[in-house]
């Protein structure tokens, strides 16, 4: 990315920054209190950030910590978070107005977050996720600036991973719908990737048009000629991400069983909200989700929950 693009991306990312609602703010404060002394910053993202705070909505945060040892001490949880970040946790509190507030939050070290979200990871999980709108929270101005820069660089890296696939006339929203769809296909998701990608881009149409003006200016002006070798290599990378991504996602779900209380209920709730498939589980399955994971996954698949 040329130097001229970074200031424009920074300005756009700054426009994404929103003032947190009361519920999100209370949850963020509770997370910081739980991991007091370790938290460097938080990134608020997901449907609660995109759609606004509605009744019983789960709040999604990435929690940036100085090091895993500060949260997990020395042991397997620390090693697992270093080997296969992030560590996923659940929090439920009662807000000041008496409402139940819930959060799924992911813990990742500051070093790992910046490296992976800026394009240092082969998987698209972080740099594609944070090419979408998100809000940064930190009391440290330097930490906040670095996180905002990482979000800007995530957009740039994401654009670079999609550019070789474009040919012929390119419209402003096309790269982002294509890119998000490719990324969703690498994850274990119940919704249709193309429909989900189109929905998110349509919700923030003006934002993605401006991103294209910054990152795809040449392609918008002059239809790119198909470069077969580059397109083949790029598509091969996305296919490999699908092959790797879904097993890695399954491993992360199993790892989350050691840190994420109420994890099974959350997963089933998410599956139902996206696919309409409701699965009844026993108390035994709820107590030992890891042991019953294969049979639960098969039942969900048979019911049409995963695509």
Short mmCIF file of C-alpha atoms in Angstrom, two decimals:
data_model
loop_
_atom_site.label_atom_id
_atom_site.label_comp_id
_atom_site.label_asym_id
_atom_site.label_seq_id
_atom_site.Cartn_x
_atom_site.Cartn_y
_atom_site.Cartn_z
CA UNK A 1 0.00 0.00 0.00
CA UNK A 2 1.36 3.42 -0.93
CA UNK A 3 1.84 6.05 1.75
CA UNK A 4 -0.94 8.11 0.19
CA UNK A 5 -3.56 5.50 1.00
CA UNK A 6 -2.94 5.05 4.73
CA UNK A 7 -4.13 8.55 5.81
CA UNK A 8 -7.34 8.09 3.80
CA UNK A 9 -7.93 4.68 5.36
CA UNK A 10 -7.21 6.04 8.84
CA UNK A 11 -9.78 8.80 8.28
CA UNK A 12 -12.40 6.27 7.19
CA UNK A 13 -11.69 3.99 10.18
CA UNK A 14 -12.05 7.00 12.49
CA UNK A 15 -15.51 7.59 11.06
CA UNK A 16 -16.44 4.02 12.04
CA UNK A 17 -15.82 4.81 15.68
CA UNK A 18 -19.06 5.02 17.62
CA UNK A 19 -19.98 5.90 21.16
CA UNK A 20 -20.84 2.67 22.94
CA UNK A 21 -24.35 2.26 24.27
CA UNK A 22 -24.90 1.77 27.96
CA UNK A 23 -25.03 -2.03 27.73
CA UNK A 24 -21.86 -2.40 25.66
CA UNK A 25 -20.03 0.03 27.92
CA UNK A 26 -21.03 -1.86 31.07
CA UNK A 27 -19.89 -5.16 29.56
CA UNK A 28 -16.58 -3.65 28.44
CA UNK A 29 -15.96 -2.34 31.95
CA UNK A 30 -16.79 -5.75 33.45
CA UNK A 31 -14.35 -7.50 31.08
CA UNK A 32 -11.59 -5.06 32.01
CA UNK A 33 -12.32 -5.60 35.70
CA UNK A 34 -12.23 -9.39 35.30
CA UNK A 35 -8.79 -9.22 33.65
CA UNK A 36 -7.54 -6.20 35.56
CA UNK A 37 -4.02 -5.14 34.68
CA UNK A 38 -3.80 -7.28 31.53
CA UNK A 39 -6.10 -5.43 29.12
CA UNK A 40 -4.48 -3.00 26.69
CA UNK A 41 -7.56 -2.31 24.61
CA UNK A 42 -10.82 -3.73 23.26
CA UNK A 43 -12.29 -3.91 19.77
CA UNK A 44 -16.10 -3.97 19.63
CA UNK A 45 -17.47 -5.69 16.53
CA UNK A 46 -20.22 -8.02 15.35
CA UNK A 47 -23.97 -7.69 14.95
CA UNK A 48 -24.51 -5.67 18.15
CA UNK A 49 -22.04 -3.12 16.85
CA UNK A 50 -23.42 -3.14 13.29
CA UNK A 51 -27.15 -3.27 14.04
CA UNK A 52 -27.31 -1.49 17.37
CA UNK A 53 -28.12 -2.81 20.81
CA UNK A 54 -31.36 -4.76 20.84
CA UNK A 55 -32.92 -6.92 23.53
CA UNK A 56 -30.75 -9.84 24.63
CA UNK A 57 -28.14 -9.21 21.91
CA UNK A 58 -24.74 -10.82 22.53
CA UNK A 59 -21.87 -8.33 22.62
CA UNK A 60 -18.73 -9.33 20.71
CA UNK A 61 -15.33 -8.02 21.74
CA UNK A 62 -11.73 -8.77 20.94
CA UNK A 63 -9.79 -8.16 24.14
CA UNK A 64 -6.18 -7.16 23.49
CA UNK A 65 -3.90 -8.15 26.37
CA UNK A 66 -0.23 -7.53 27.05
CA UNK A 67 0.59 -11.25 27.18
CA UNK A 68 -1.27 -14.53 27.68
CA UNK A 69 0.54 -15.18 30.95
CA UNK A 70 -1.24 -12.19 32.50
CA UNK A 71 -4.60 -13.92 31.91
CA UNK A 72 -3.87 -17.65 32.05
CA UNK A 73 -0.68 -17.92 34.09
CA UNK A 74 1.60 -20.79 33.11
CA UNK A 75 -0.13 -23.88 31.79
CA UNK A 76 -2.08 -25.46 28.96
CA UNK A 77 -4.54 -22.59 28.53
CA UNK A 78 -1.68 -20.18 27.96
CA UNK A 79 -0.02 -22.57 25.50
CA UNK A 80 -3.31 -23.20 23.69
CA UNK A 81 -3.97 -19.48 23.28
CA UNK A 82 -0.48 -18.95 21.89
CA UNK A 83 -0.72 -21.94 19.56
CA UNK A 84 -4.29 -21.38 18.36
CA UNK A 85 -5.50 -17.88 19.20
CA UNK A 86 -7.82 -16.49 20.33
CA UNK A 87 -9.07 -17.72 23.71
CA UNK A 88 -12.87 -17.43 23.81
CA UNK A 89 -14.74 -16.51 26.98
CA UNK A 90 -18.30 -15.81 28.08
CA UNK A 91 -19.58 -13.15 30.46
CA UNK A 92 -23.05 -12.45 31.78
CA UNK A 93 -23.87 -9.55 34.07
CA UNK A 94 -26.91 -7.62 35.18
CA UNK A 95 -26.85 -4.07 33.88
CA UNK A 96 -27.69 -0.94 35.84
CA UNK A 97 -31.24 -1.06 34.45
CA UNK A 98 -31.68 -4.69 35.54
CA UNK A 99 -31.30 -6.17 32.04
CA UNK A 100 -29.28 -9.31 31.37
CA UNK A 101 -26.13 -8.44 29.42
CA UNK A 102 -24.09 -11.16 27.74
CA UNK A 103 -20.81 -11.14 25.89
CA UNK A 104 -18.67 -13.52 23.89
CA UNK A 105 -15.17 -12.12 23.94
CA UNK A 106 -11.91 -13.31 22.47
CA UNK A 107 -8.56 -12.80 24.18
CA UNK A 108 -5.49 -12.28 22.00
CA UNK A 109 -2.08 -10.84 22.75
CA UNK A 110 -1.29 -7.37 21.45
CA UNK A 111 1.60 -8.70 19.37
CA UNK A 112 -0.48 -11.50 17.81
CA UNK A 113 -3.42 -9.22 17.04
CA UNK A 114 -1.35 -6.67 15.16
CA UNK A 115 0.62 -9.29 13.25
CA UNK A 116 -2.33 -11.46 12.26
CA UNK A 117 -4.86 -8.69 11.52
CA UNK A 118 -2.36 -6.82 9.34
CA UNK A 119 -2.00 -9.86 7.11
CA UNK A 120 0.55 -12.00 8.93
CA UNK A 121 -1.88 -14.92 9.14
CA UNK A 122 -2.79 -17.13 6.20
CA UNK A 123 -6.32 -17.57 7.57
CA UNK A 124 -8.65 -14.68 6.78
CA UNK A 125 -10.38 -14.79 10.18
CA UNK A 126 -8.89 -11.55 11.54
CA UNK A 127 -8.04 -9.39 8.53
CA UNK A 128 -11.39 -10.09 6.86
CA UNK A 129 -13.36 -9.58 10.08
CA UNK A 130 -11.75 -6.24 10.76
CA UNK A 131 -12.21 -4.97 7.24
CA UNK A 132 -15.76 -4.60 8.57
CA UNK A 133 -16.80 -1.74 10.88
CA UNK A 134 -15.56 -2.00 14.45
CA UNK A 135 -14.87 0.34 17.36
CA UNK A 136 -11.65 0.63 19.37
CA UNK A 137 -11.56 1.28 23.11
CA UNK A 138 -8.39 2.11 25.04
CA UNK A 139 -7.36 4.64 27.65
CA UNK A 140 -3.85 4.64 26.16
CA UNK A 141 -3.72 6.96 23.14
CA UNK A 142 -0.73 5.16 21.63
CA UNK A 143 -2.42 1.75 21.92
CA UNK A 144 -5.60 3.18 20.39
CA UNK A 145 -3.68 4.68 17.47
CA UNK A 146 -1.90 1.39 16.78
CA UNK A 147 -5.20 -0.52 16.85
CA UNK A 148 -6.81 1.95 14.45
CA UNK A 149 -3.82 1.59 12.12
CA UNK A 150 -4.19 -2.18 12.25
CA UNK A 151 -7.85 -1.93 11.21
CA UNK A 152 -6.81 0.27 8.28
CA UNK A 153 -4.10 -2.19 7.24
CA UNK A 154 -6.54 -5.10 7.55
CA UNK A 155 -8.70 -3.43 4.89
CA UNK A 156 -5.68 -2.97 2.64
CA UNK A 157 -4.51 -6.57 3.01
CA UNK A 158 -8.02 -7.90 2.40
CA UNK A 159 -8.23 -5.86 -0.81
CA UNK A 160 -4.93 -7.31 -1.96
CA UNK A 161 -6.16 -10.86 -1.41
CA UNK A 162 -9.22 -10.23 -3.61
CA UNK A 163 -7.77 -8.04 -6.39
CA UNK A 164 -6.41 -10.94 -8.55
CA UNK A 165 -9.91 -12.44 -8.74
CA UNK A 166 -11.41 -9.36 -10.39
CA UNK A 167 -11.82 -9.11 -14.14
CA UNK A 168 -14.02 -7.11 -16.46
CA UNK A 169 -16.11 -4.17 -15.21
CA UNK A 170 -15.80 -3.71 -11.44
CA UNK A 171 -18.50 -1.96 -9.42
CA UNK A 172 -17.65 -0.37 -6.03
CA UNK A 173 -19.37 -3.02 -3.90
CA UNK A 174 -18.27 -6.05 -5.93
CA UNK A 175 -14.83 -6.61 -4.33
CA UNK A 176 -16.18 -6.55 -0.79
CA UNK A 177 -19.12 -8.88 -1.44
CA UNK A 178 -16.77 -11.29 -3.20
CA UNK A 179 -14.14 -11.00 -0.48
CA UNK A 180 -16.45 -11.48 2.49
CA UNK A 181 -18.14 -14.40 0.75
CA UNK A 182 -14.76 -16.06 0.16
CA UNK A 183 -13.85 -15.51 3.80
CA UNK A 184 -17.14 -16.87 5.15
CA UNK A 185 -16.65 -20.03 3.09
CA UNK A 186 -13.52 -20.75 5.14
CA UNK A 187 -15.47 -20.76 8.43
CA UNK A 188 -18.05 -22.97 10.12
CA UNK A 189 -21.09 -20.77 9.56
CA UNK A 190 -24.79 -21.70 9.36
CA UNK A 191 -25.82 -18.90 6.97
CA UNK A 192 -25.24 -18.69 3.22
CA UNK A 193 -21.88 -16.91 2.62
CA UNK A 194 -23.02 -14.92 -0.44
CA UNK A 195 -26.22 -13.71 1.20
CA UNK A 196 -24.46 -12.77 4.44
CA UNK A 197 -21.72 -10.89 2.57
CA UNK A 198 -24.27 -8.97 0.48
CA UNK A 199 -26.27 -8.07 3.59
CA UNK A 200 -23.28 -6.61 5.44
CA UNK A 201 -21.99 -4.64 2.45
CA UNK A 202 -25.47 -3.27 1.71
CA UNK A 203 -25.83 -2.13 5.33
CA UNK A 204 -22.65 -0.06 5.00
CA UNK A 205 -22.84 0.76 1.31
CA UNK A 206 -21.39 4.27 1.59
CA UNK A 207 -18.44 3.00 3.62
CA UNK A 208 -17.57 0.26 1.15
CA UNK A 209 -17.91 2.62 -1.79
CA UNK A 210 -15.35 4.89 -0.15
CA UNK A 211 -13.06 1.94 0.57
CA UNK A 212 -13.20 1.02 -3.11
CA UNK A 213 -12.36 4.60 -4.09
CA UNK A 214 -9.23 4.29 -1.93
CA UNK A 215 -8.18 0.72 -2.64
CA UNK A 216 -9.68 -0.16 -6.04
CA UNK A 217 -9.46 3.16 -7.85
CA UNK A 218 -7.63 1.73 -10.87
CA UNK A 219 -10.03 -1.20 -11.24
CA UNK A 220 -13.08 1.08 -11.06
CA UNK A 221 -11.72 3.31 -13.83
CA UNK A 222 -10.33 0.62 -16.13
CA UNK A 223 -11.78 -2.90 -16.21
CA UNK A 224 -8.93 -5.24 -15.21
CA UNK A 225 -7.81 -7.82 -17.72
CA UNK A 226 -7.99 -11.39 -16.46
CA UNK A 227 -4.53 -12.53 -15.36
CA UNK A 228 -4.94 -16.28 -15.44
CA UNK A 229 -1.84 -17.22 -13.46
CA UNK A 230 -2.45 -14.67 -10.69
CA UNK A 231 -6.16 -15.48 -10.54
CA UNK A 232 -5.42 -19.21 -10.35
CA UNK A 233 -2.90 -18.76 -7.52
CA UNK A 234 -5.25 -16.44 -5.64
CA UNK A 235 -8.21 -18.82 -5.97
CA UNK A 236 -5.97 -21.71 -4.92
CA UNK A 237 -5.11 -19.81 -1.74
CA UNK A 238 -8.80 -19.29 -0.95
CA UNK A 239 -9.54 -22.98 -1.60
CA UNK A 240 -6.67 -23.92 0.73
CA UNK A 241 -8.09 -21.55 3.34
CA UNK A 242 -11.39 -23.45 3.12
CA UNK A 243 -9.62 -26.79 3.53
CA UNK A 244 -7.64 -25.54 6.52
CA UNK A 245 -10.15 -23.11 7.99
CA UNK A 246 -13.02 -25.41 8.89
CA UNK A 247 -10.91 -28.00 10.78
CA UNK A 248 -9.11 -25.12 12.51
CA UNK A 249 -12.49 -23.68 13.43
CA UNK A 250 -13.52 -27.03 14.90
CA UNK A 251 -10.30 -27.14 16.94
CA UNK A 252 -10.99 -23.64 18.24
CA UNK A 253 -14.49 -24.69 19.28
CA UNK A 254 -13.05 -27.64 21.20
CA UNK A 255 -10.43 -25.39 22.81
CA UNK A 256 -13.16 -22.93 23.78
CA UNK A 257 -14.83 -25.68 25.81
CA UNK A 258 -12.10 -25.15 28.43
CA UNK A 259 -12.72 -21.39 28.80
CA UNK A 260 -16.25 -20.67 27.60
CA UNK A 261 -18.97 -21.32 30.15
CA UNK A 262 -22.42 -21.84 28.59
CA UNK A 263 -20.67 -22.41 25.27
CA UNK A 264 -23.05 -25.07 23.95
CA UNK A 265 -26.14 -22.97 24.59
CA UNK A 266 -24.50 -20.01 22.87
CA UNK A 267 -23.51 -22.04 19.80
CA UNK A 268 -26.99 -23.54 19.47
CA UNK A 269 -28.56 -20.11 19.88
CA UNK A 270 -26.35 -18.70 17.10
CA UNK A 271 -27.13 -21.64 14.82
CA UNK A 272 -30.87 -21.19 15.38
CA UNK A 273 -30.76 -17.45 14.78
CA UNK A 274 -29.01 -17.90 11.43
CA UNK A 275 -30.52 -21.13 10.14
CA UNK A 276 -33.81 -21.59 12.01
CA UNK A 277 -32.69 -25.04 13.16
CA UNK A 278 -33.40 -25.70 16.84
CA UNK A 279 -31.68 -28.61 18.51
CA UNK A 280 -32.81 -30.00 21.85
CA UNK A 281 -29.94 -31.19 24.03
CA UNK A 282 -29.78 -33.19 27.23
CA UNK A 283 -28.19 -32.05 30.48
CA UNK A 284 -25.48 -34.67 29.92
CA UNK A 285 -24.65 -33.11 26.53
CA UNK A 286 -24.65 -29.68 28.14
CA UNK A 287 -22.27 -30.80 30.90
CA UNK A 288 -19.87 -32.56 28.51
CA UNK A 289 -20.15 -30.79 25.15
CA UNK A 290 -16.69 -31.85 24.00
CA UNK A 291 -17.46 -35.55 24.33
CA UNK A 292 -20.78 -35.20 22.51
CA UNK A 293 -19.54 -32.71 19.90
CA UNK A 294 -19.38 -35.24 16.99
CA UNK A 295 -22.96 -36.44 17.46
CA UNK A 296 -24.26 -32.90 17.99
CA UNK A 297 -22.49 -31.70 14.85
CA UNK A 298 -23.94 -34.61 12.85
CA UNK A 299 -27.47 -33.89 14.08
CA UNK A 300 -27.11 -30.21 13.16
CA UNK A 301 -25.76 -31.13 9.73
CA UNK A 302 -28.62 -33.57 9.10
CA UNK A 303 -31.10 -30.86 10.10
CA UNK A 304 -29.62 -28.47 7.52
CA UNK A 305 -27.93 -26.06 9.94
CA UNK A 306 -24.59 -25.86 8.10
CA UNK A 307 -23.97 -24.94 4.48
#
